[in-house]
Coordinates of C-alpha atoms and ligand atoms in Angstrom, one line a residue:
M1 CA -2.8 -20.5 33.5
K2 CA -0.6 -18.1 31.0
V3 CA -1.4 -15.6 28.3
Y4 CA 1.3 -14.5 26.3
I5 CA 0.8 -11.1 24.7
T6 CA 3.1 -10.0 21.6
R7 CA 2.8 -6.4 22.5
K8 CA 2.0 -4.1 25.1
I9 CA -1.8 -3.6 24.2
Q10 CA -4.2 -1.5 26.1
S11 CA -3.8 -1.8 29.9
K12 CA -7.6 -2.0 30.6
A13 CA -7.6 -5.6 29.1
I14 CA -4.2 -6.8 30.7
K15 CA -5.7 -6.0 34.0
H16 CA -8.6 -7.7 33.2
L17 CA -6.9 -11.3 32.7
R18 CA -4.7 -10.7 35.6
D19 CA -8.1 -10.0 37.7
K20 CA -9.5 -13.4 36.5
G21 CA -6.4 -14.9 38.1
F22 CA -4.1 -15.6 35.1
T23 CA -0.4 -14.9 34.9
V24 CA 0.1 -12.2 31.8
S25 CA 3.4 -11.9 30.1
V26 CA 3.8 -9.0 27.6
Y27 CA 6.7 -8.5 24.8
K28 CA 7.8 -5.3 26.0
E29 CA 9.5 -3.6 23.4
D30 CA 7.9 -1.2 20.8
K31 CA 8.4 -3.3 17.7
P32 CA 7.3 -6.4 16.2
I33 CA 8.1 -9.6 18.3
P34 CA 11.1 -11.1 16.8
R35 CA 10.4 -14.6 15.8
N36 CA 12.9 -16.3 17.8
I37 CA 11.8 -14.6 21.0
L38 CA 8.3 -15.1 20.3
M39 CA 8.9 -19.1 20.0
K40 CA 11.2 -19.2 23.2
N41 CA 8.4 -17.0 25.1
I42 CA 4.9 -19.0 23.7
K43 CA 6.2 -23.2 24.5
N44 CA 4.0 -23.3 27.8
V45 CA 1.5 -20.5 27.3
D46 CA -2.5 -21.4 27.4
A47 CA -3.2 -18.4 25.2
L48 CA -1.6 -16.3 22.9
I49 CA -2.9 -12.7 21.8
P50 CA -0.8 -11.8 18.8
L51 CA -0.9 -8.4 16.3
L52 CA -1.5 -8.5 12.8
T53 CA 2.6 -8.3 12.1
D54 CA 3.0 -11.8 13.7
K55 CA 3.0 -14.7 11.6
I56 CA 1.5 -17.3 13.0
D57 CA 2.4 -20.2 10.9
K58 CA 2.5 -24.1 11.5
E59 CA 5.9 -24.0 13.3
V60 CA 4.8 -21.7 15.6
I61 CA 1.6 -23.4 16.4
D62 CA 3.6 -26.9 16.7
N63 CA 5.9 -24.9 19.3
M64 CA 3.2 -24.5 21.7
N65 CA 2.8 -27.4 24.0
K66 CA -0.9 -26.5 25.4
C67 CA -2.0 -23.5 24.1
K68 CA -6.5 -23.5 23.8
I69 CA -6.5 -20.1 22.2
I70 CA -5.1 -17.8 19.9
A71 CA -7.2 -14.5 20.2
C72 CA -6.1 -11.8 17.6
Y73 CA -6.1 -8.4 18.2
S74 CA -7.0 -7.6 14.9
V75 CA -10.3 -8.2 12.6
G76 CA -8.0 -9.8 9.5
Y77 CA -6.2 -13.2 10.4
E78 CA -4.4 -13.8 7.1
N79 CA -1.1 -14.1 9.4
I80 CA -2.8 -17.2 11.2
D81 CA -2.9 -20.6 10.1
V82 CA -6.3 -20.8 11.0
D83 CA -6.8 -24.1 9.7
Y84 CA -3.6 -25.6 11.3
A85 CA -4.6 -24.2 14.8
K86 CA -8.2 -25.8 14.4
H87 CA -6.6 -29.3 13.4
K88 CA -4.4 -29.0 16.6
N89 CA -7.9 -28.0 18.6
I90 CA -6.6 -24.5 19.1
M91 CA -9.5 -22.1 18.7
V92 CA -8.7 -18.9 16.9
T93 CA -10.9 -15.6 17.3
N94 CA -10.5 -12.1 15.9
T95 CA -11.9 -8.6 16.6
P96 CA -14.9 -7.8 14.4
D97 CA -17.5 -4.8 14.7
V98 CA -15.8 -3.0 17.5
L99 CA -13.5 -1.7 15.0
T100 CA -16.2 -1.1 12.1
D101 CA -17.0 2.3 12.6
S102 CA -13.1 3.2 13.1
T103 CA -12.1 2.3 10.0
A104 CA -15.7 3.3 8.1
D105 CA -14.6 7.1 9.5
L106 CA -10.9 6.8 8.3
A107 CA -12.1 5.2 4.5
M108 CA -14.7 8.6 4.4
T109 CA -11.5 10.6 5.8
L110 CA -9.3 9.5 3.1
A111 CA -12.0 9.8 0.5
L112 CA -12.9 13.5 1.5
A113 CA -9.1 14.3 1.6
C114 CA -8.5 13.1 -1.6
S115 CA -11.2 14.8 -3.0
R116 CA -10.9 17.9 -1.8
R117 CA -7.2 17.8 -2.0
L118 CA -6.2 18.4 1.5
F119 CA -2.4 17.4 1.6
E120 CA -1.7 19.2 -1.5
S121 CA -3.6 22.3 0.7
R122 CA -1.2 22.0 3.4
K123 CA 1.9 21.6 1.1
L124 CA 1.0 24.8 -0.7
I125 CA 0.8 26.6 2.9
D126 CA 3.8 25.1 4.0
D127 CA 5.6 25.9 0.4
G128 CA 4.5 29.9 1.3
K129 CA 2.5 29.7 -1.9
F130 CA -0.7 30.6 -0.4
K131 CA -0.8 34.6 -1.6
H132 CA -4.7 35.1 -2.3
W133 CA -7.7 33.5 -2.8
K134 CA -8.2 32.4 -6.2
P135 CA -11.2 30.9 -8.3
D136 CA -9.6 27.7 -9.2
L137 CA -7.5 27.4 -6.6
L138 CA -6.9 23.3 -5.8
L139 CA -10.4 22.3 -7.3
G140 CA -11.6 19.1 -6.1
Y141 CA -15.1 17.1 -6.1
E142 CA -18.0 16.7 -3.7
I143 CA -19.4 13.4 -2.9
K144 CA -22.7 14.1 -3.3
N145 CA -24.6 13.0 -6.4
K146 CA -21.5 10.9 -7.2
I147 CA -21.3 7.1 -7.6
F148 CA -19.5 5.6 -4.4
G149 CA -18.5 1.8 -5.4
I150 CA -17.9 -0.3 -2.2
I151 CA -16.1 -3.3 -2.9
G152 CA -16.8 -6.3 0.0
A153 CA -20.4 -5.7 1.5
G154 CA -19.8 -6.9 4.8
R155 CA -19.3 -4.9 8.2
I156 CA -17.0 -2.1 7.3
G157 CA -18.0 -2.1 3.9
E158 CA -21.5 -1.5 5.0
A159 CA -20.6 1.2 7.3
T160 CA -18.7 3.1 4.9
A161 CA -21.7 2.7 2.4
K162 CA -23.5 4.1 5.1
R163 CA -21.8 7.4 5.6
A164 CA -21.4 7.8 2.0
Y165 CA -24.9 7.8 1.2
A166 CA -25.5 10.4 4.2
F167 CA -22.7 12.7 2.2
G168 CA -25.1 12.1 -0.7
A169 CA -23.6 9.6 -2.8
K170 CA -25.2 7.0 -4.8
I171 CA -24.3 3.3 -3.7
I172 CA -23.3 0.5 -5.5
Y173 CA -21.3 -2.6 -4.5
H174 CA -20.0 -5.6 -5.3
S175 CA -19.7 -8.1 -2.8
R176 CA -20.0 -12.3 -3.0
S177 CA -23.3 -12.1 -1.3
V178 CA -26.2 -9.6 -1.0
N179 CA -26.9 -7.3 1.1
K180 CA -30.1 -6.9 1.7
K181 CA -30.0 -4.2 4.3
M182 CA -27.7 -2.0 2.2
E183 CA -30.2 -2.5 -0.7
K184 CA -33.2 -1.5 1.5
E185 CA -31.9 1.1 3.5
L186 CA -29.2 2.8 1.1
K187 CA -30.9 2.1 -2.0
A188 CA -27.5 0.1 -2.9
K189 CA -27.3 -1.8 -6.1
K190 CA -25.2 -4.9 -6.5
T191 CA -23.0 -5.0 -9.6
S192 CA -20.1 -7.0 -11.2
L193 CA -16.4 -5.8 -10.3
N194 CA -15.9 -4.6 -13.7
K195 CA -19.0 -2.7 -14.0
L196 CA -18.3 -0.9 -10.5
L197 CA -14.8 -0.3 -11.3
K198 CA -16.2 1.4 -14.7
I199 CA -18.4 3.4 -13.5
S200 CA -17.6 4.8 -9.8
D201 CA -16.4 8.1 -8.9
F202 CA -15.3 7.0 -5.6
I203 CA -14.1 3.0 -5.0
S204 CA -13.7 1.9 -1.4
L205 CA -11.9 -1.6 -0.5
H206 CA -13.7 -3.9 2.1
V207 CA -12.5 -7.1 1.2
P208 CA -10.5 -9.4 3.7
S209 CA -7.1 -10.7 2.0
N210 CA -6.9 -14.1 0.6
E211 CA -6.2 -16.0 -2.5
R212 CA -9.5 -14.9 -4.1
T213 CA -8.6 -11.2 -3.1
Y214 CA -4.8 -11.1 -4.3
H215 CA -4.9 -8.4 -7.1
L216 CA -8.3 -8.2 -7.4
L217 CA -7.8 -5.1 -8.6
N218 CA -4.7 -5.4 -11.6
K219 CA -3.3 -4.2 -14.4
E220 CA -6.1 -5.2 -16.5
N221 CA -8.9 -3.8 -14.6
L222 CA -7.4 -0.8 -13.1
K223 CA -7.7 0.3 -16.8
L224 CA -11.1 0.5 -16.5
L225 CA -11.3 3.6 -13.9
K226 CA -12.8 6.9 -14.6
S227 CA -10.2 9.6 -15.2
N228 CA -12.0 11.4 -11.7
A229 CA -11.7 8.0 -9.8
V230 CA -10.6 8.0 -6.3
I231 CA -9.3 4.8 -4.9
I232 CA -9.5 4.3 -1.0
N233 CA -7.8 0.9 0.5
T234 CA -8.4 0.8 4.3
A235 CA -8.6 -3.3 3.6
R236 CA -4.8 -4.9 3.2
G237 CA -2.3 -3.9 0.5
N238 CA -2.2 -6.7 -1.6
I239 CA -5.5 -6.3 -2.8
I240 CA -4.2 -3.8 -5.4
D241 CA -1.5 -4.6 -7.4
E242 CA 0.6 -1.7 -6.2
I243 CA 3.0 -1.2 -8.9
E244 CA 0.6 -1.0 -11.2
L245 CA -1.7 1.6 -9.3
V246 CA 1.4 3.8 -8.9
K247 CA 1.5 3.5 -12.9
I248 CA -2.1 4.7 -13.2
L249 CA -1.3 7.6 -10.9
K250 CA 1.8 8.8 -12.0
K251 CA 0.5 9.0 -15.6
G252 CA -2.8 11.0 -13.8
K253 CA -5.1 8.2 -15.1
I254 CA -7.1 8.7 -12.1
F255 CA -7.5 11.5 -9.9
S256 CA -6.4 10.3 -6.7
A257 CA -5.6 7.3 -4.4
G258 CA -6.1 7.5 -0.4
L259 CA -4.1 4.5 1.0
D260 CA -4.0 3.4 4.6
V261 CA -2.6 -0.1 3.8
Y262 CA 0.6 -1.4 1.5
E263 CA 1.7 -4.1 -0.2
N264 CA 4.9 -4.7 1.5
E265 CA 3.7 -3.1 4.9
P266 CA 5.8 -0.9 6.5
K267 CA 7.6 -0.4 3.1
I268 CA 5.9 2.1 0.8
H269 CA 6.3 1.8 -2.8
P270 CA 9.2 5.3 -3.2
E271 CA 7.2 6.9 -6.0
L272 CA 4.1 6.9 -3.9
L273 CA 5.7 9.2 -1.3
K274 CA 6.6 11.7 -4.2
L275 CA 3.2 11.8 -6.0
K276 CA 0.8 14.7 -5.1
N277 CA -2.4 12.5 -5.9
V278 CA -2.3 10.4 -3.1
V279 CA -2.9 10.6 0.9
L280 CA -1.1 8.2 2.6
A281 CA -1.4 6.5 6.1
P282 CA 0.4 4.4 8.4
H283 CA -2.4 1.6 8.7
I284 CA -4.4 3.6 11.3
G285 CA -8.0 2.2 9.9
S286 CA -8.5 0.7 13.7
A287 CA -6.3 3.8 15.6
T288 CA -9.2 5.1 17.7
I289 CA -9.0 5.0 21.6
E290 CA -12.6 3.7 21.3
A291 CA -11.2 0.6 18.8
R292 CA -8.2 0.1 20.5
T293 CA -9.9 -0.2 23.9
A294 CA -12.6 -2.5 22.7
M295 CA -10.4 -4.7 20.6
A296 CA -7.9 -5.6 23.7
M297 CA -11.2 -6.1 25.7
L298 CA -12.4 -8.5 23.4
A299 CA -9.2 -10.5 22.8
A300 CA -9.1 -10.8 26.8
K301 CA -12.8 -11.9 27.0
N302 CA -12.0 -14.4 24.4
V303 CA -9.0 -15.7 26.4
V304 CA -11.0 -15.9 29.1
N305 CA -14.2 -17.4 27.9
V306 CA -12.1 -20.3 26.0
L307 CA -9.7 -20.8 29.3
K308 CA -12.8 -21.1 31.6
G309 CA -14.1 -24.0 29.3
K310 CA -16.7 -21.7 27.6
K311 CA -17.6 -20.6 24.0
P312 CA -15.4 -17.7 22.7
L313 CA -17.4 -14.2 21.7
T314 CA -16.3 -13.9 18.0
P315 CA -14.6 -17.3 17.2
I316 CA -13.1 -17.6 13.3
Ligands
LIG1 C1 -6.3 -4.1 11.2 O1 -6.2 -3.8 10.0 C2 -7.5 -5.3 11.4 O2 -7.1 -6.0 10.7 O3 -7.9 -5.2 12.8

């Protein structure tokens, strides 16, 4: 049976699939697979492992004659037409849990880098402007005793809340459902989105990208933010209206933003590149050796299970 992977992922997972007797083909170039090549190479595959940069829509799904599983190498799956795949009896899986800590670590990294003005600090040194110690040089904020607002209290939101709580923050959250564990262990309080935006010092986004969350933070509600607010986005770019975010950052209406994801990835709003009060990362939330290896292995194991007639580990 044939497995197609749209980019070179961790070799341990490719070996695992080969050891199980599958024929594995990998798109070898170091860039997203062009659609025509994808279409050509997947006609007769039994399993597809795509990346989040691949759009797996109806046309792509219809082009696969006997595929049984689309095993995403990501936790987000907004790039897949899941309903249509299911309708065609194709199982879709993702990689939850294994990237939770890595993404929550990055959310905290961005929160700290923003609040302690880490990149302005580096720039000052690079510009040869560090002449002497000063009582008011690059003052930032501590996390202790601040209100840390989590939007989306799923796995990654909860792991980020745990970290912020350990730093001494008060946790509030906005989510569709109650997170009892967060309420019990972190004394977290559930609140409305507007109240969270109004009172939080730090705001970290952890919702999936879908019609409900598109521009969840927009022109109207971004106005509610405090002047010392730090916004962190390690989820998906289109959850914030990027143009409106740039406007409030430019006007200095909030303290800072730490962004790992962008509305038109990999394009970054040109104004963001000029602003001092932003920290930018190139979508590296799950980019740890531990997480990426585990993601590759989980995708591979999902494929093995389904092609051997068993249940996948992490179905969507
Ligand atoms: C990364 O953004 C993922 O969805 O896994």
